Amino acid sequence: MKVMIDLCVVPVGVGVSVSEYIAECQRILRKAGLKTNLHAYGTNIEGEWDSVFAAVKQCHETIHQMGAPRITTTIKLGTRTDRAQTMEDKITSVEEKL
Amino acid sequence: MKVMIDLCVVPVGVGVSVSEYIAECQRILRKAGLKTNLHAYGTNIEGEWDSVFAAVKQCHETIHQMGAPRITTTIKLGTRTDRAQTMEDKITSVEEKL
Amino acid sequence: MKVMIDLCVVPVGVGVSVSEYIAECQRILRKAGLKTNLHAYGTNIEGEWDSVFAAVKQCHETIHQMGAPRITTTIKLGTRTDRAQTMEDKITSVEEKL
Amino acid sequence: MKVMIDLCVVPVGVGVSVSEYIAECQRILRKAGLKTNLHAYGTNIEGEWDSVFAAVKQCHETIHQMGAPRITTTIKLGTRTDRAQTMEDKITSVEEKL
């Protein structure tokens, strides 16, 4: 099952600057071979369900290993059986109506 | 790794009434032996990471099998390494300060 | 316009324990006369759109005044025009199918 | 108070294709003079709190007028008092660590 998710990981208890943790997640997602797009409030990720969630788990494990005692994450995730749809398809579908 | 999540599954393309799909998710979560608490905008779930996400995947698969062509889900998820904390602990921790 | 929201406010940069901030939000929501239900990963709130979002804004302002330099919040929000529906209605609607 | 949000509006009860509703939201956000960035699972928006949430309310009102009986929306929102930070700043801050 293909899934598209939007991942926003927030390490808590390490101060206000969290970009080094987010950068580490980007490396994990790329090593996993997942298609990603970083935006200002999260990262779009596209792939097979199991690969995507294995990478999300690895992000949590790694951020804890880097020293963050607590993590709160928000995920939006979409699946559909009616047709295949990429991240670009979704954006194009809106933009061609503007 | 223990995780606490808040799960909100929204079947799309099946009309405005979605409670039968949500009820089916409740059954899946309970069969999986997970601790849950249904509220008005989602379900709190507590358990081991792999068991929790296996159940979430099963919810998506089942809702598609029930006929929903598209699902959009929102998940908040928290992990912590500094101490164990249950769903009741979190609520008590706030309420004792009121 | 009536709205039902699920509010999860996370102060960042104040350590791992955030319950005193959440308790202050509860006080703000109650003073605003809003119907609320605290759960383990947020608070369900029901009311008029403007009242609800004025209270959310006040939560952010107050938590900053309490010393948190950064706040990240997740809100789910639902509106419907087909019929009135309370927080209890939503829960009952699922539970009667179990 | 400046705010950065990530907005994901999901009309329910109008079938699986919702891009015309999302396009209308884009028009509302642009008319409101807000800085926006559309991605595959939502839209980043930057602006003054009151302007941003007035536009979000207008999105809900307009989508209902277009015929959607129910809307479920997910918003992530961030405020900070320690320093100003744009959407580009957040992305650059991560990318320069990669």
Short mmCIF file of C-alpha atoms in Angstrom, two decimals:
data_model
loop_
_atom_site.label_atom_id
_atom_site.label_comp_id
_atom_site.label_asym_id
_atom_site.label_seq_id
_atom_site.Cartn_x
_atom_site.Cartn_y
_atom_site.Cartn_z
CA MET A 1 0.00 0.00 0.00
CA LYS A 2 1.40 3.36 -1.12
CA VAL A 3 1.14 6.22 1.34
CA MET A 4 1.81 9.94 1.23
CA ILE A 5 2.55 11.53 4.56
CA ASP A 6 3.45 14.92 5.96
CA LEU A 7 5.87 14.52 8.85
CA CYS A 8 6.62 17.15 11.49
CA VAL A 9 8.92 16.00 14.28
CA VAL A 10 9.41 18.26 17.33
CA PRO A 11 12.15 17.34 19.83
CA VAL A 12 11.19 18.65 23.29
CA GLY A 13 13.60 19.43 26.11
CA VAL A 14 16.56 20.48 23.93
CA GLY A 15 15.93 24.21 23.66
CA VAL A 16 14.36 26.27 20.87
CA SER A 17 16.69 25.35 18.05
CA VAL A 18 15.84 21.98 16.58
CA SER A 19 17.16 22.15 13.00
CA GLU A 20 20.07 19.75 13.61
CA TYR A 21 17.54 17.07 14.59
CA ILE A 22 15.38 17.78 11.54
CA ALA A 23 18.47 17.60 9.31
CA GLU A 24 19.27 14.17 10.74
CA CYS A 25 15.73 13.03 9.87
CA GLN A 26 16.24 14.26 6.31
CA ARG A 27 19.35 12.08 6.08
CA ILE A 28 17.43 9.07 7.38
CA LEU A 29 14.59 9.59 4.91
CA ARG A 30 16.99 9.95 1.98
CA LYS A 31 19.04 6.90 2.97
CA ALA A 32 15.76 4.98 3.03
CA GLY A 33 15.28 5.91 -0.63
CA LEU A 34 12.06 7.75 0.03
CA LYS A 35 10.85 10.61 -2.11
CA THR A 36 10.71 13.71 0.09
CA ASN A 37 10.00 17.41 -0.07
CA LEU A 38 11.00 19.61 2.87
CA HIS A 39 8.74 22.61 3.49
CA ALA A 40 8.60 25.21 6.28
CA TYR A 41 6.42 23.13 8.63
CA GLY A 42 7.27 19.52 7.85
CA THR A 43 8.31 17.13 5.12
CA ASN A 44 6.15 15.46 2.47
CA ILE A 45 7.12 11.80 2.04
CA GLU A 46 5.92 9.31 -0.53
CA GLY A 47 6.51 5.56 -0.53
CA GLU A 48 5.39 2.12 0.55
CA TRP A 49 3.65 2.13 3.94
CA ASP A 50 6.17 -0.13 5.69
CA SER A 51 9.23 1.74 4.38
CA VAL A 52 7.78 5.11 5.30
CA PHE A 53 6.89 4.13 8.86
CA ALA A 54 10.17 2.27 9.40
CA ALA A 55 11.91 5.56 8.56
CA VAL A 56 9.66 7.54 10.90
CA LYS A 57 10.51 5.11 13.71
CA GLN A 58 14.20 5.46 12.94
CA CYS A 59 13.85 9.26 13.16
CA HIS A 60 12.43 8.94 16.68
CA GLU A 61 15.12 6.45 17.76
CA THR A 62 17.90 8.60 16.36
CA ILE A 63 16.66 11.87 17.84
CA HIS A 64 16.45 10.21 21.26
CA GLN A 65 20.02 8.92 20.78
CA MET A 66 21.10 12.47 19.94
CA GLY A 67 19.90 13.48 23.40
CA ALA A 68 16.29 14.60 23.12
CA PRO A 69 14.34 13.11 26.05
CA ARG A 70 10.95 13.74 24.50
CA ILE A 71 9.55 14.00 20.97
CA THR A 72 6.11 15.04 19.81
CA THR A 73 5.34 14.43 16.16
CA THR A 74 2.43 15.28 13.91
CA ILE A 75 1.73 13.14 10.84
CA LYS A 76 -0.90 13.58 8.17
CA LEU A 77 -1.19 10.52 5.99
CA GLY A 78 -3.20 9.67 2.94
CA THR A 79 -3.94 6.46 1.10
CA ARG A 80 -6.21 5.93 -1.87
CA THR A 81 -7.33 2.92 -3.86
CA ASP A 82 -9.12 4.69 -6.71
CA ARG A 83 -5.95 5.80 -8.49
CA ALA A 84 -2.22 6.45 -8.14
CA GLN A 85 -1.32 10.02 -7.27
CA THR A 86 2.11 11.53 -6.67
CA MET A 87 3.03 14.61 -4.65
CA GLU A 88 3.45 16.52 -7.93
CA ASP A 89 0.01 15.37 -9.12
CA LYS A 90 -1.63 16.82 -6.03
CA ILE A 91 0.03 20.21 -6.45
CA THR A 92 -0.61 20.34 -10.22
CA SER A 93 -4.24 19.41 -9.67
CA VAL A 94 -4.72 22.56 -7.55
CA GLU A 95 -2.50 24.89 -9.56
CA GLU A 96 -4.18 24.18 -12.90
CA LYS A 97 -7.42 25.46 -11.36
CA LEU A 98 -5.87 28.79 -10.37
CA MET B 1 9.83 1.74 22.28
CA LYS B 2 6.53 2.75 23.87
CA VAL B 3 4.44 5.32 22.04
CA MET B 4 1.32 7.29 22.78
CA ILE B 5 -0.62 8.43 19.76
CA ASP B 6 -3.79 10.30 18.95
CA LEU B 7 -5.40 8.85 15.84
CA CYS B 8 -8.03 10.55 13.69
CA VAL B 9 -9.02 8.64 10.56
CA VAL B 10 -11.23 10.36 7.95
CA PRO B 11 -12.66 8.24 5.11
CA VAL B 12 -13.20 10.47 2.06
CA GLY B 13 -15.67 9.77 -0.75
CA VAL B 14 -18.28 7.93 1.33
CA GLY B 15 -20.51 10.82 2.34
CA VAL B 16 -20.69 12.79 5.58
CA SER B 17 -21.40 9.97 7.99
CA VAL B 18 -18.26 8.06 8.88
CA SER B 19 -19.01 6.55 12.28
CA GLU B 20 -19.31 2.96 11.01
CA TYR B 21 -15.72 3.20 9.76
CA ILE B 22 -14.52 4.65 13.04
CA ALA B 23 -16.33 1.88 14.94
CA GLU B 24 -14.52 -0.72 12.84
CA CYS B 25 -11.19 0.92 13.78
CA GLN B 26 -12.14 0.70 17.45
CA ARG B 27 -12.68 -3.04 17.01
CA ILE B 28 -9.29 -3.42 15.32
CA LEU B 29 -7.52 -1.48 18.08
CA ARG B 30 -9.19 -3.54 20.82
CA LYS B 31 -8.48 -6.85 19.11
CA ALA B 32 -4.84 -5.76 18.96
CA GLY B 33 -4.90 -5.50 22.75
CA LEU B 34 -4.06 -1.79 22.72
CA LYS B 35 -5.12 0.58 25.45
CA THR B 36 -7.45 3.15 23.88
CA ASN B 37 -9.62 6.11 24.77
CA LEU B 38 -12.12 7.40 22.24
CA HIS B 39 -12.80 11.15 22.36
CA ALA B 40 -14.79 13.50 20.14
CA TYR B 41 -11.99 14.14 17.64
CA GLY B 42 -9.90 10.97 17.65
CA THR B 43 -8.66 8.12 19.79
CA ASN B 44 -5.76 8.07 22.25
CA ILE B 45 -3.75 4.85 21.91
CA GLU B 46 -0.91 3.57 24.07
CA GLY B 47 1.38 0.64 23.31
CA GLU B 48 4.55 -0.62 21.70
CA TRP B 49 5.46 1.28 18.52
CA ASP B 50 5.22 -1.74 16.19
CA SER B 51 1.87 -2.95 17.56
CA VAL B 52 0.36 0.52 17.41
CA PHE B 53 1.40 1.18 13.81
CA ALA B 54 0.43 -2.33 12.68
CA ALA B 55 -3.06 -1.55 13.97
CA VAL B 56 -3.13 1.83 12.23
CA LYS B 57 -2.19 0.14 8.95
CA GLN B 58 -4.91 -2.44 9.48
CA CYS B 59 -7.43 0.38 10.00
CA HIS B 60 -6.51 1.85 6.60
CA GLU B 61 -6.65 -1.53 4.87
CA THR B 62 -10.01 -2.38 6.40
CA ILE B 63 -11.63 0.98 5.67
CA HIS B 64 -10.57 0.66 2.03
CA GLN B 65 -12.04 -2.87 1.97
CA MET B 66 -15.29 -1.42 3.38
CA GLY B 67 -15.48 0.75 0.27
CA ALA B 68 -13.78 4.05 1.05
CA PRO B 69 -11.60 5.02 -1.95
CA ARG B 70 -9.59 7.59 -0.03
CA ILE B 71 -8.54 8.12 3.58
CA THR B 72 -6.84 11.06 5.20
CA THR B 73 -5.57 10.54 8.72
CA THR B 74 -4.00 12.78 11.33
CA ILE B 75 -1.73 11.29 13.98
CA LYS B 76 -0.01 12.98 16.88
CA LEU B 77 2.58 10.74 18.47
CA GLY B 78 4.81 11.07 21.46
CA THR B 79 7.79 9.11 22.73
CA ARG B 80 9.98 9.84 25.73
CA THR B 81 13.07 8.27 27.20
CA ASP B 82 13.25 10.19 30.48
CA ARG B 83 10.41 8.32 32.15
CA ALA B 84 7.37 6.13 31.63
CA GLN B 85 4.09 8.02 31.37
CA THR B 86 0.59 6.65 30.79
CA MET B 87 -2.42 8.42 29.32
CA GLU B 88 -3.83 8.78 32.84
CA ASP B 89 -0.54 10.27 34.08
CA LYS B 90 -0.71 13.00 31.45
CA ILE B 91 -4.26 13.99 32.37
CA THR B 92 -3.62 13.83 36.13
CA SER B 93 -0.50 15.94 35.71
CA VAL B 94 -2.59 18.77 34.26
CA GLU B 95 -5.65 18.34 36.49
CA GLU B 96 -3.72 18.46 39.75
CA LYS B 97 -2.53 21.95 38.74
CA LEU B 98 -6.09 23.24 38.27
CA MET C 1 -20.48 29.30 12.73
CA LYS C 2 -20.09 26.56 15.33
CA VAL C 3 -16.78 24.73 15.40
CA MET C 4 -15.41 21.70 17.19
CA ILE C 5 -11.66 21.64 17.58
CA ASP C 6 -9.00 19.47 19.13
CA LEU C 7 -6.21 21.64 20.54
CA CYS C 8 -2.71 20.45 21.41
CA VAL C 9 -0.32 23.20 22.52
CA VAL C 10 3.39 22.37 22.93
CA PRO C 11 5.65 24.99 24.56
CA VAL C 12 9.21 24.57 23.25
CA GLY C 13 12.35 25.67 25.04
CA VAL C 14 11.11 25.20 28.60
CA GLY C 15 12.18 21.62 29.26
CA VAL C 16 10.23 18.37 29.14
CA SER C 17 7.53 19.17 31.67
CA VAL C 18 4.81 21.32 30.19
CA SER C 19 1.75 20.55 32.32
CA GLU C 20 1.72 23.93 34.09
CA TYR C 21 1.32 25.61 30.67
CA ILE C 22 -1.45 23.23 29.66
CA ALA C 23 -3.22 23.86 32.98
CA GLU C 24 -3.12 27.60 32.29
CA CYS C 25 -4.75 26.98 28.89
CA GLN C 26 -7.50 24.99 30.61
CA ARG C 27 -8.19 27.99 32.83
CA ILE C 28 -8.35 30.31 29.81
CA LEU C 29 -10.74 28.00 27.96
CA ARG C 30 -13.03 27.68 30.98
CA LYS C 31 -13.06 31.43 31.68
CA ALA C 32 -14.08 31.88 28.04
CA GLY C 33 -17.14 29.74 28.78
CA LEU C 34 -16.19 27.11 26.23
CA LYS C 35 -17.22 23.49 26.52
CA THR C 36 -14.04 21.42 26.84
CA ASN C 37 -12.86 17.88 27.37
CA LEU C 38 -9.21 17.26 28.30
CA HIS C 39 -7.74 14.00 27.00
CA ALA C 40 -4.23 12.55 27.01
CA TYR C 41 -3.10 14.27 23.80
CA GLY C 42 -5.08 17.49 23.63
CA THR C 43 -8.39 19.11 24.49
CA ASN C 44 -11.70 18.93 22.63
CA ILE C 45 -13.36 22.34 22.46
CA GLU C 46 -16.81 23.24 21.21
CA GLY C 47 -18.16 26.75 20.58
CA GLU C 48 -18.59 29.66 18.22
CA TRP C 49 -15.66 30.05 15.80
CA ASP C 50 -14.63 33.51 16.99
CA SER C 51 -14.79 32.64 20.70
CA VAL C 52 -12.82 29.45 20.21
CA PHE C 53 -10.02 31.07 18.22
CA ALA C 54 -9.87 34.10 20.53
CA ALA C 55 -9.20 31.64 23.36
CA VAL C 56 -6.55 29.78 21.35
CA LYS C 57 -4.80 33.11 20.69
CA GLN C 58 -4.97 33.96 24.38
CA CYS C 59 -3.37 30.59 25.20
CA HIS C 60 -0.41 31.43 22.94
CA GLU C 61 -0.06 34.94 24.36
CA THR C 62 -0.22 33.70 27.94
CA ILE C 63 2.24 30.83 27.48
CA HIS C 64 4.73 33.27 25.93
CA GLN C 65 4.20 35.60 28.92
CA MET C 66 4.89 32.64 31.23
CA GLY C 67 8.32 32.38 29.61
CA ALA C 68 8.09 29.97 26.71
CA PRO C 69 10.00 31.44 23.75
CA ARG C 70 8.44 29.13 21.19
CA ILE C 71 5.14 27.28 20.85
CA THR C 72 4.07 24.69 18.28
CA THR C 73 0.40 23.80 18.26
CA THR C 74 -1.67 21.26 16.40
CA ILE C 75 -5.37 21.89 15.82
CA LYS C 76 -7.95 19.68 14.18
CA LEU C 77 -11.14 21.56 13.48
CA GLY C 78 -14.49 20.56 12.10
CA THR C 79 -17.48 22.51 10.86
CA ARG C 80 -20.66 21.19 9.31
CA THR C 81 -23.76 22.77 7.83
CA ASP C 82 -25.91 19.67 7.42
CA ARG C 83 -26.77 19.32 11.10
CA ALA C 84 -25.79 20.28 14.63
CA GLN C 85 -23.53 17.78 16.39
CA THR C 86 -22.03 17.95 19.88
CA MET C 87 -18.91 16.25 21.21
CA GLU C 88 -21.15 13.71 22.97
CA ASP C 89 -23.06 13.05 19.74
CA LYS C 90 -19.85 12.14 17.95
CA ILE C 91 -18.77 9.68 20.63
CA THR C 92 -22.26 8.15 20.98
CA SER C 93 -22.50 7.75 17.23
CA VAL C 94 -19.43 5.49 17.26
CA GLU C 95 -20.15 3.67 20.51
CA GLU C 96 -23.66 2.61 19.54
CA LYS C 97 -22.11 0.75 16.59
CA LEU C 98 -19.77 -1.26 18.82
CA MET D 1 1.72 38.46 16.97
CA LYS D 2 3.21 36.84 13.87
CA VAL D 3 2.26 33.23 13.18
CA MET D 4 3.35 30.56 10.74
CA ILE D 5 0.78 27.87 10.04
CA ASP D 6 0.40 24.80 7.92
CA LEU D 7 -3.19 24.49 6.72
CA CYS D 8 -4.82 21.34 5.36
CA VAL D 9 -8.53 21.65 4.60
CA VAL D 10 -10.51 18.51 3.74
CA PRO D 11 -14.08 18.91 2.45
CA VAL D 12 -16.12 15.82 3.37
CA GLY D 13 -19.23 14.61 1.57
CA VAL D 14 -18.31 15.88 -1.91
CA GLY D 15 -16.51 12.85 -3.32
CA VAL D 16 -12.82 12.07 -3.63
CA SER D 17 -11.75 15.02 -5.75
CA VAL D 18 -11.32 18.14 -3.67
CA SER D 19 -8.84 20.24 -5.65
CA GLU D 20 -11.40 22.84 -6.75
CA TYR D 21 -12.06 23.60 -3.07
CA ILE D 22 -8.36 23.84 -2.31
CA ALA D 23 -7.87 26.15 -5.29
CA GLU D 24 -10.58 28.44 -3.94
CA CYS D 25 -8.74 28.56 -0.58
CA GLN D 26 -5.55 29.55 -2.41
CA ARG D 27 -7.43 32.46 -3.98
CA ILE D 28 -8.74 33.55 -0.57
CA LEU D 29 -5.28 33.41 1.00
CA ARG D 30 -3.72 35.42 -1.84
CA LYS D 31 -6.47 38.04 -1.81
CA ALA D 32 -5.80 38.40 1.92
CA GLY D 33 -2.22 39.33 1.04
CA LEU D 34 -0.76 36.43 2.98
CA LYS D 35 2.54 34.80 2.09
CA THR D 36 1.82 31.20 1.14
CA ASN D 37 3.51 28.08 -0.15
CA LEU D 38 1.40 25.21 -1.45
CA HIS D 39 2.85 21.73 -0.91
CA ALA D 40 1.48 18.24 -1.48
CA TYR D 41 -0.28 17.95 1.90
CA GLY D 42 -1.23 21.50 2.81
CA THR D 43 -0.19 25.13 2.55
CA ASN D 44 2.36 27.05 4.61
CA ILE D 45 1.05 30.50 5.53
CA GLU D 46 2.85 33.36 7.22
CA GLY D 47 1.30 36.55 8.60
CA GLU D 48 -0.30 38.35 11.50
CA TRP D 49 -2.39 36.05 13.70
CA ASP D 50 -5.71 37.83 13.09
CA SER D 51 -5.27 38.06 9.32
CA VAL D 52 -4.27 34.42 9.05
CA PHE D 53 -7.20 33.10 11.06
CA ALA D 54 -9.69 35.43 9.36
CA ALA D 55 -8.59 33.85 6.08
CA VAL D 56 -8.91 30.32 7.48
CA LYS D 57 -12.46 31.15 8.60
CA GLN D 58 -13.26 32.52 5.17
CA CYS D 59 -11.99 29.27 3.61
CA HIS D 60 -14.44 27.28 5.73
CA GLU D 61 -17.34 29.63 4.96
CA THR D 62 -16.63 29.59 1.24
CA ILE D 63 -16.21 25.82 0.98
CA HIS D 64 -19.55 25.35 2.73
CA GLN D 65 -21.12 27.84 0.28
CA MET D 66 -19.64 25.81 -2.58
CA GLY D 67 -21.69 22.87 -1.33
CA ALA D 68 -19.52 20.88 1.08
CA PRO D 69 -21.67 19.92 4.08
CA ARG D 70 -18.72 19.04 6.29
CA ILE D 71 -15.08 20.12 6.55
CA THR D 72 -12.28 18.69 8.66
CA THR D 73 -9.12 20.74 8.81
CA THR D 74 -5.70 20.19 10.34
CA ILE D 75 -3.57 23.17 11.31
CA LYS D 76 -0.07 23.26 12.72
CA LEU D 77 0.81 26.68 14.01
CA GLY D 78 3.95 28.18 15.45
CA THR D 79 4.69 31.42 17.27
CA ARG D 80 7.98 32.54 18.78
CA THR D 81 9.07 35.55 20.79
CA ASP D 82 12.84 34.97 20.76
CA ARG D 83 13.36 36.04 17.17
CA ALA D 84 11.70 36.63 13.80
CA GLN D 85 11.81 33.66 11.46
CA THR D 86 10.37 33.35 7.95
CA MET D 87 9.35 30.20 6.09
CA GLU D 88 12.57 30.47 4.06
CA ASP D 89 14.63 30.80 7.26
CA LYS D 90 13.24 27.53 8.58
CA ILE D 91 14.05 25.62 5.41
CA THR D 92 17.52 27.18 5.05
CA SER D 93 18.28 26.39 8.68
CA VAL D 94 17.79 22.68 7.98
CA GLU D 95 19.35 22.60 4.50
CA GLU D 96 22.60 24.26 5.55
CA LYS D 97 23.12 21.34 7.96
CA LEU D 98 22.78 18.74 5.21
#
